[in-house]
Amino acid sequence: MNNPTDLQINDQWIRNHRGAKNRIDPYRPYHFLIEKERTLDGSIENVITIFLSNKECRFNCLMCDLWKNTIDTPVPAGAIPQQIEWALEQLPQAKQIKLYNSSNFFDPAAIPTTDYSRIAELLESFDTVIVENHPLLTGERCLQFAGMLHPRLQVAMGLETVHPEVLQRLNKKMKPEDFQRSVMFLKGHGIGVRTFILLKPPFLSEKEGLHWAKESLIYAFDSGTDCCIVIPTRAGNGAMDQLQVEGQFSPPELISVERIQEYGLNLKRGTVFADTWDLEKFSRCELCFEKRKERMERMNLTQRIVPGIPCSCHSQAFSCDH
Ligand SMILES: [Zn+2]
C-alpha cells in the first residue's frame, strides 16, 4: 500500500477537485432504464432503475461521482413521488425497481419522510424495491418505510473495502463494524441487503486490490448480506483523477474484474454481480473485450462460472481454475 504522509484527504480536499454539476430538474428523474437482472429467487426479471434528482449526499466519499447529478438544497415535498410517477409512465411493467437517489434514501434531507406513503402507493405492483443508503443512516425510518410497502424492501449499501486504512481514507466516515451492525439490523427486521464492494480502491496495487476485494466479499456475506456487487474503481470525479496523477490510484485490469467475479461465485454464499457499466475502460485488448464482457454478463445472469475466453493478451491467465 502506498502511504504518502503529506496527502490529507478530507471533505475539503475532495470537494476542491470537483468540476461543475449538471443542471437537473427536481421534478424529473435525471435518468431511468430497464434491464435484465437475476433475482434472489433465481429467476431473471426486468428491473427498472430510476435515478432520482435529489439533494447532494452529506458524506463526500473519495471515489463518488454521483454528486454530479444532484442539487444543493432539499427537493420540495412531493417532488420525489412526482419523479417516480412520471418515470413509471414512460416504462413497461417490471417486478423489481431500484430507486437510486445519489444519496441516502433514509436521510430525511434527501427523501422527505412525508413522501414515504405516496412512494409506497406508487410501488404497490412491484415484488421488490431496492433503495440505496449509508450504513450509518440505518434505523427506524427503514422500518417505517418497509412497513408501508407492499413489495419486499432491499437496501443497497456500500461496504467498499474492509481494508481498515483504505476505508478510512475513502472518507466514508464508517468502519466495517458499522456496516455489519446495519446489515444485522435490517436482516433482523426482514429487510434484504445488497452490498457494493470496490475492486482496487486507491492506494492499493493490482494484487492487493484483488485480495481486499475477496476479503470484503467474505466479510459482507459473513455479515448477512444477500447479494454483493463488485465495482471496478474508476476515476472521473476530480479527486480520483488527482490521485491517479500522483500515482496513488490506477483502475483495475479487466482480468481482475473477471477473477473477483469468479471468486465470488465460487464462494456460493449468495448472489454476486460484477458491475459491467463502462467496462471497456478497463480493457487493453480489442480482440477479446466483447467476448469477455458477454461472459461476465452471462455469469451475472446465470450465477455460474462459464469457460474463460482464451486470448494472446492474457494467454495463461484465462483458464478458470484460479
Ligand atoms: Zn485479448
CSV table of C-alpha atoms and ligand atoms in Angstrom, one decimal:
chain,number,residue,atom,x,y,z
A,1,MET,CA,0.0,0.0,0.0
A,2,ASN,CA,1.3,3.4,-0.9
A,3,ASN,CA,1.3,5.7,2.1
A,4,PRO,CA,2.1,9.3,1.3
A,5,THR,CA,2.4,11.3,4.5
A,6,ASP,CA,1.7,14.6,3.0
A,7,LEU,CA,-1.7,13.9,1.4
A,8,GLN,CA,-4.5,15.0,3.8
A,9,ILE,CA,-7.7,13.6,2.3
A,10,ASN,CA,-10.8,15.2,3.8
A,11,ASP,CA,-14.1,16.8,2.7
A,12,GLN,CA,-12.4,19.9,1.6
A,13,TRP,CA,-9.7,18.3,-0.4
A,14,ILE,CA,-12.2,16.0,-2.2
A,15,ARG,CA,-14.5,18.9,-3.0
A,16,ASN,CA,-11.7,21.2,-4.2
A,17,HIS,CA,-11.0,18.8,-7.0
A,18,ARG,CA,-14.6,18.7,-8.3
A,19,GLY,CA,-15.8,20.2,-11.6
A,20,ALA,CA,-19.3,21.7,-12.2
A,21,LYS,CA,-22.5,19.8,-11.5
A,22,ASN,CA,-25.0,19.1,-14.3
A,23,ARG,CA,-28.3,21.1,-14.1
A,24,ILE,CA,-31.2,18.9,-13.1
A,25,ASP,CA,-34.9,19.4,-12.6
A,26,PRO,CA,-36.2,18.5,-9.1
A,27,TYR,CA,-39.5,17.3,-10.6
A,28,ARG,CA,-37.9,14.9,-13.1
A,29,PRO,CA,-35.5,12.0,-12.6
A,30,TYR,CA,-32.2,12.6,-14.3
A,31,HIS,CA,-32.2,9.2,-15.9
A,32,PHE,CA,-34.1,5.9,-15.9
A,33,LEU,CA,-33.6,2.5,-17.5
A,34,ILE,CA,-34.8,-1.1,-17.6
A,35,GLU,CA,-32.5,-4.1,-17.8
A,36,LYS,CA,-32.5,-7.8,-17.0
A,37,GLU,CA,-31.2,-9.0,-13.7
A,38,ARG,CA,-31.2,-12.2,-11.8
A,39,THR,CA,-33.4,-12.0,-8.7
A,40,LEU,CA,-32.6,-13.6,-5.3
A,41,ASP,CA,-35.0,-16.5,-6.0
A,42,GLY,CA,-33.2,-17.3,-9.2
A,43,SER,CA,-35.5,-16.0,-11.9
A,44,ILE,CA,-34.4,-13.5,-14.5
A,45,GLU,CA,-36.6,-10.4,-14.5
A,46,ASN,CA,-36.8,-6.9,-15.9
A,47,VAL,CA,-35.6,-4.4,-13.3
A,48,ILE,CA,-36.3,-0.7,-13.5
A,49,THR,CA,-33.8,1.8,-12.2
A,50,ILE,CA,-34.9,5.4,-11.6
A,51,PHE,CA,-32.1,7.8,-10.9
A,52,LEU,CA,-33.9,10.4,-8.8
A,53,SER,CA,-32.9,14.0,-8.8
A,54,ASN,CA,-32.1,14.8,-5.2
A,55,LYS,CA,-30.1,16.8,-2.8
A,56,GLU,CA,-26.4,16.0,-2.7
A,57,CYS,CA,-25.2,13.4,-0.2
A,58,ARG,CA,-23.7,14.6,3.0
A,59,PHE,CA,-20.7,12.2,3.1
A,60,ASN,CA,-18.3,13.3,0.3
A,61,CYS,CA,-16.7,9.9,-0.3
A,62,LEU,CA,-13.4,10.0,-2.1
A,63,MET,CA,-14.5,7.7,-5.1
A,64,CYS,CA,-18.0,9.1,-5.6
A,65,ASP,CA,-19.1,10.9,-8.7
A,66,LEU,CA,-22.8,10.8,-8.0
A,67,TRP,CA,-22.7,14.5,-6.8
A,68,LYS,CA,-22.6,15.5,-10.5
A,69,ASN,CA,-26.3,14.9,-10.8
A,70,THR,CA,-27.5,16.5,-7.6
A,71,ILE,CA,-28.8,19.8,-6.3
A,72,ASP,CA,-27.5,21.8,-3.3
A,73,THR,CA,-30.8,22.2,-1.5
A,74,PRO,CA,-33.5,19.7,-0.4
A,75,VAL,CA,-36.2,18.9,-3.0
A,76,PRO,CA,-39.7,20.1,-2.3
A,77,ALA,CA,-42.1,17.7,-0.6
A,78,GLY,CA,-44.0,15.8,-3.3
A,79,ALA,CA,-41.2,16.1,-5.9
A,80,ILE,CA,-39.8,12.6,-5.4
A,81,PRO,CA,-43.2,10.9,-5.8
A,82,GLN,CA,-43.8,13.1,-8.9
A,83,GLN,CA,-40.5,11.9,-10.4
A,84,ILE,CA,-41.4,8.3,-9.8
A,85,GLU,CA,-44.8,8.6,-11.2
A,86,TRP,CA,-43.5,10.3,-14.3
A,87,ALA,CA,-40.8,7.7,-14.9
A,88,LEU,CA,-43.2,4.8,-14.4
A,89,GLU,CA,-45.5,6.3,-17.1
A,90,GLN,CA,-42.6,6.0,-19.6
A,91,LEU,CA,-41.6,2.5,-18.7
A,92,PRO,CA,-43.0,-1.0,-19.3
A,93,GLN,CA,-44.0,-3.1,-16.3
A,94,ALA,CA,-41.4,-4.9,-14.2
A,95,LYS,CA,-41.3,-6.8,-11.0
A,96,GLN,CA,-38.3,-5.1,-9.4
A,97,ILE,CA,-37.5,-1.4,-9.1
A,98,LYS,CA,-34.4,0.4,-7.9
A,99,LEU,CA,-34.8,3.9,-6.6
A,100,TYR,CA,-31.3,5.4,-6.6
A,101,ASN,CA,-31.1,9.0,-5.4
A,102,SER,CA,-27.3,9.7,-5.5
A,103,SER,CA,-27.5,9.9,-1.7
A,104,ASN,CA,-29.2,8.1,1.1
A,105,PHE,CA,-32.9,7.2,0.8
A,106,PHE,CA,-33.3,7.3,4.6
A,107,ASP,CA,-31.7,10.7,5.0
A,108,PRO,CA,-34.8,13.0,5.7
A,109,ALA,CA,-32.9,15.8,4.0
A,110,ALA,CA,-32.9,13.7,0.8
A,111,ILE,CA,-36.3,11.9,0.8
A,112,PRO,CA,-38.9,13.8,3.0
A,113,THR,CA,-40.5,11.2,5.3
A,114,THR,CA,-43.9,12.8,4.4
A,115,ASP,CA,-43.4,11.4,0.9
A,116,TYR,CA,-43.0,7.7,2.1
A,117,SER,CA,-46.7,6.8,1.9
A,118,ARG,CA,-47.2,8.2,-1.6
A,119,ILE,CA,-44.0,6.5,-2.8
A,120,ALA,CA,-45.2,3.2,-1.3
A,121,GLU,CA,-48.5,3.6,-3.1
A,122,LEU,CA,-46.8,4.1,-6.4
A,123,LEU,CA,-44.7,1.0,-5.9
A,124,GLU,CA,-47.7,-1.3,-5.0
A,125,SER,CA,-47.5,-3.5,-8.1
A,126,PHE,CA,-43.8,-4.4,-7.6
A,127,ASP,CA,-42.3,-7.5,-5.9
A,128,THR,CA,-39.1,-5.9,-4.7
A,129,VAL,CA,-38.0,-2.3,-4.1
A,130,ILE,CA,-34.3,-1.5,-3.8
A,131,VAL,CA,-33.1,1.8,-2.4
A,132,GLU,CA,-29.6,3.0,-1.5
A,133,ASN,CA,-28.4,4.1,1.9
A,134,HIS,CA,-25.3,4.7,4.0
A,135,PRO,CA,-25.0,2.2,6.9
A,136,LEU,CA,-24.9,5.0,9.5
A,137,LEU,CA,-28.4,6.1,8.4
A,138,THR,CA,-29.9,2.7,9.0
A,139,GLY,CA,-32.7,2.8,11.7
A,140,GLU,CA,-36.3,3.4,12.4
A,141,ARG,CA,-37.0,5.2,9.2
A,142,CYS,CA,-36.2,2.0,7.2
A,143,LEU,CA,-38.8,0.1,9.3
A,144,GLN,CA,-41.3,2.9,8.9
A,145,PHE,CA,-41.0,2.8,5.1
A,146,ALA,CA,-40.8,-1.1,4.9
A,147,GLY,CA,-44.0,-1.2,6.9
A,148,MET,CA,-45.8,0.9,4.3
A,149,LEU,CA,-44.5,-1.1,1.3
A,150,HIS,CA,-46.4,-4.0,-0.3
A,151,PRO,CA,-43.2,-5.2,-2.1
A,152,ARG,CA,-40.2,-6.5,-0.2
A,153,LEU,CA,-37.6,-3.9,0.6
A,154,GLN,CA,-33.9,-4.4,-0.1
A,155,VAL,CA,-31.4,-1.8,1.0
A,156,ALA,CA,-28.2,-1.3,-1.1
A,157,MET,CA,-25.2,-0.2,1.0
A,158,GLY,CA,-21.5,0.4,0.2
A,159,LEU,CA,-19.1,-1.6,2.3
A,160,GLU,CA,-16.4,-0.6,-0.3
A,161,THR,CA,-13.5,-2.3,1.4
A,162,VAL,CA,-12.6,-3.9,4.7
A,163,HIS,CA,-9.0,-2.7,4.4
A,164,PRO,CA,-9.1,-0.5,7.5
A,165,GLU,CA,-6.8,2.3,6.4
A,166,VAL,CA,-8.1,2.5,2.9
A,167,LEU,CA,-11.7,2.5,4.1
A,168,GLN,CA,-10.8,5.4,6.4
A,169,ARG,CA,-9.2,7.3,3.6
A,170,LEU,CA,-12.2,6.9,1.4
A,171,ASN,CA,-13.8,9.4,3.8
A,172,LYS,CA,-17.0,7.4,4.1
A,173,LYS,CA,-16.8,8.0,7.9
A,174,MET,CA,-17.6,4.5,8.8
A,175,LYS,CA,-15.9,1.3,9.9
A,176,PRO,CA,-16.6,-2.2,8.7
A,177,GLU,CA,-18.4,-2.9,12.0
A,178,ASP,CA,-20.9,-0.1,11.3
A,179,PHE,CA,-21.8,-1.9,8.1
A,180,GLN,CA,-22.1,-5.2,9.9
A,181,ARG,CA,-24.4,-3.7,12.6
A,182,SER,CA,-26.5,-2.2,9.9
A,183,VAL,CA,-26.9,-5.5,8.0
A,184,MET,CA,-27.8,-7.3,11.1
A,185,PHE,CA,-30.5,-4.7,12.0
A,186,LEU,CA,-32.0,-4.8,8.5
A,187,LYS,CA,-32.0,-8.6,8.2
A,188,GLY,CA,-33.3,-8.9,11.7
A,189,HIS,CA,-36.4,-6.9,10.5
A,190,GLY,CA,-36.9,-9.0,7.4
A,191,ILE,CA,-35.3,-6.4,5.0
A,192,GLY,CA,-32.9,-7.6,2.3
A,193,VAL,CA,-29.4,-6.2,1.8
A,194,ARG,CA,-27.2,-5.8,-1.3
A,195,THR,CA,-23.6,-4.6,-0.8
A,196,PHE,CA,-21.3,-2.6,-3.1
A,197,ILE,CA,-17.6,-3.6,-2.9
A,198,LEU,CA,-14.9,-1.7,-4.7
A,199,LEU,CA,-12.3,-3.6,-6.7
A,200,LYS,CA,-8.9,-1.9,-6.3
A,201,PRO,CA,-9.7,1.4,-4.5
A,202,PRO,CA,-6.9,3.9,-4.4
A,203,PHE,CA,-3.6,3.2,-2.5
A,204,LEU,CA,-3.6,-0.5,-3.5
A,205,SER,CA,-1.7,-2.4,-6.1
A,206,GLU,CA,-3.5,-4.8,-8.5
A,207,LYS,CA,-2.7,-7.8,-6.3
A,208,GLU,CA,-3.7,-6.0,-3.1
A,209,GLY,CA,-6.8,-4.7,-4.8
A,210,LEU,CA,-7.9,-8.3,-5.7
A,211,HIS,CA,-7.0,-9.6,-2.3
A,212,TRP,CA,-9.0,-7.0,-0.4
A,213,ALA,CA,-12.0,-7.4,-2.7
A,214,LYS,CA,-12.0,-11.1,-1.8
A,215,GLU,CA,-11.8,-10.2,2.0
A,216,SER,CA,-14.6,-7.7,1.6
A,217,LEU,CA,-16.9,-10.3,-0.2
A,218,ILE,CA,-16.3,-12.7,2.7
A,219,TYR,CA,-17.0,-10.0,5.3
A,220,ALA,CA,-20.1,-8.9,3.6
A,221,PHE,CA,-21.5,-12.4,3.4
A,222,ASP,CA,-20.5,-13.2,6.9
A,223,SER,CA,-22.4,-10.1,8.0
A,224,GLY,CA,-25.5,-11.5,6.3
A,225,THR,CA,-25.8,-9.6,3.0
A,226,ASP,CA,-27.9,-11.4,0.3
A,227,CYS,CA,-26.0,-10.0,-2.6
A,228,CYS,CA,-22.7,-8.3,-3.5
A,229,ILE,CA,-21.9,-6.1,-6.5
A,230,VAL,CA,-18.2,-5.7,-7.2
A,231,ILE,CA,-17.5,-2.3,-8.8
A,232,PRO,CA,-14.2,-1.8,-10.6
A,233,THR,CA,-12.9,1.6,-9.2
A,234,ARG,CA,-13.0,4.4,-11.7
A,235,ALA,CA,-11.6,7.9,-11.9
A,236,GLY,CA,-13.7,10.8,-13.3
A,237,ASN,CA,-14.8,12.8,-10.2
A,238,GLY,CA,-11.7,15.0,-9.9
A,239,ALA,CA,-10.3,13.7,-6.7
A,240,MET,CA,-9.7,10.2,-8.1
A,241,ASP,CA,-8.1,11.8,-11.2
A,242,GLN,CA,-5.8,13.8,-9.0
A,243,LEU,CA,-4.8,10.6,-7.1
A,244,GLN,CA,-4.1,9.0,-10.5
A,245,VAL,CA,-1.8,11.8,-11.4
A,246,GLU,CA,0.0,11.4,-8.1
A,247,GLY,CA,0.4,7.6,-8.7
A,248,GLN,CA,-1.9,6.7,-5.8
A,249,PHE,CA,-4.6,5.2,-8.0
A,250,SER,CA,-4.9,3.3,-11.2
A,251,PRO,CA,-8.0,1.5,-12.4
A,252,PRO,CA,-8.1,-2.3,-12.1
A,253,GLU,CA,-7.4,-4.5,-15.1
A,254,LEU,CA,-10.3,-6.3,-16.7
A,255,ILE,CA,-8.8,-9.7,-15.8
A,256,SER,CA,-9.1,-8.7,-12.1
A,257,VAL,CA,-12.8,-8.0,-12.6
A,258,GLU,CA,-13.3,-11.4,-14.0
A,259,ARG,CA,-11.3,-13.0,-11.3
A,260,ILE,CA,-13.2,-11.4,-8.5
A,261,GLN,CA,-16.5,-12.4,-10.1
A,262,GLU,CA,-15.3,-16.0,-10.4
A,263,TYR,CA,-14.1,-15.9,-6.8
A,264,GLY,CA,-17.4,-14.5,-5.6
A,265,LEU,CA,-19.5,-17.1,-7.5
A,266,ASN,CA,-17.3,-19.9,-6.2
A,267,LEU,CA,-18.0,-18.8,-2.6
A,268,LYS,CA,-21.6,-19.9,-3.1
A,269,ARG,CA,-22.7,-17.6,-0.3
A,270,GLY,CA,-25.2,-15.5,-2.2
A,271,THR,CA,-25.7,-13.6,-5.4
A,272,VAL,CA,-22.6,-11.9,-6.8
A,273,PHE,CA,-22.6,-9.4,-9.7
A,274,ALA,CA,-19.8,-7.7,-11.4
A,275,ASP,CA,-20.6,-4.2,-12.4
A,276,THR,CA,-20.2,-4.2,-16.2
A,277,TRP,CA,-21.0,-0.5,-16.8
A,278,ASP,CA,-18.4,1.3,-18.9
A,279,LEU,CA,-16.3,-1.9,-18.8
A,280,GLU,CA,-14.3,-1.1,-21.9
A,281,LYS,CA,-12.4,1.5,-19.8
A,282,PHE,CA,-10.6,-1.4,-18.1
A,283,SER,CA,-9.7,-3.4,-21.2
A,284,ARG,CA,-6.4,-3.3,-23.1
A,285,CYS,CA,-7.3,-5.7,-25.8
A,286,GLU,CA,-9.8,-5.1,-28.6
A,287,LEU,CA,-9.6,-8.7,-29.7
A,288,CYS,CA,-11.2,-10.3,-26.7
A,289,PHE,CA,-13.1,-7.4,-25.0
A,290,GLU,CA,-16.6,-8.0,-26.3
A,291,LYS,CA,-16.4,-11.8,-25.6
A,292,ARG,CA,-15.1,-11.2,-22.1
A,293,LYS,CA,-17.9,-8.7,-21.4
A,294,GLU,CA,-20.5,-11.1,-22.7
A,295,ARG,CA,-19.0,-13.8,-20.5
A,296,MET,CA,-19.3,-11.6,-17.4
A,297,GLU,CA,-22.9,-10.6,-18.3
A,298,ARG,CA,-23.7,-14.3,-18.7
A,299,MET,CA,-22.2,-15.1,-15.3
A,300,ASN,CA,-24.2,-12.3,-13.7
A,301,LEU,CA,-27.4,-13.7,-15.1
A,302,THR,CA,-26.7,-17.4,-14.5
A,303,GLN,CA,-24.6,-17.1,-11.3
A,304,ARG,CA,-22.4,-19.9,-12.8
A,305,ILE,CA,-18.9,-19.8,-14.0
A,306,VAL,CA,-18.7,-20.2,-17.7
A,307,PRO,CA,-15.5,-21.2,-19.6
A,308,GLY,CA,-12.8,-18.5,-19.9
A,309,ILE,CA,-12.0,-16.6,-23.1
A,310,PRO,CA,-8.6,-17.6,-24.5
A,311,CYS,CA,-6.6,-14.7,-26.0
A,312,SER,CA,-3.0,-13.9,-26.6
A,313,CYS,CA,-3.3,-10.8,-24.4
A,314,HIS,CA,-3.5,-12.9,-21.2
A,315,SER,CA,-3.0,-16.5,-22.5
A,316,GLN,CA,-2.3,-18.3,-19.3
A,317,ALA,CA,-4.5,-16.1,-17.1
A,318,PHE,CA,-7.7,-17.2,-18.8
A,319,SER,CA,-8.1,-20.7,-17.5
A,320,CYS,CA,-10.9,-20.7,-15.0
A,321,ASP,CA,-9.2,-22.8,-12.4
A,322,HIS,CA,-7.6,-20.0,-10.4
B,1,ZN,ZN,-7.3,-10.2,-25.6
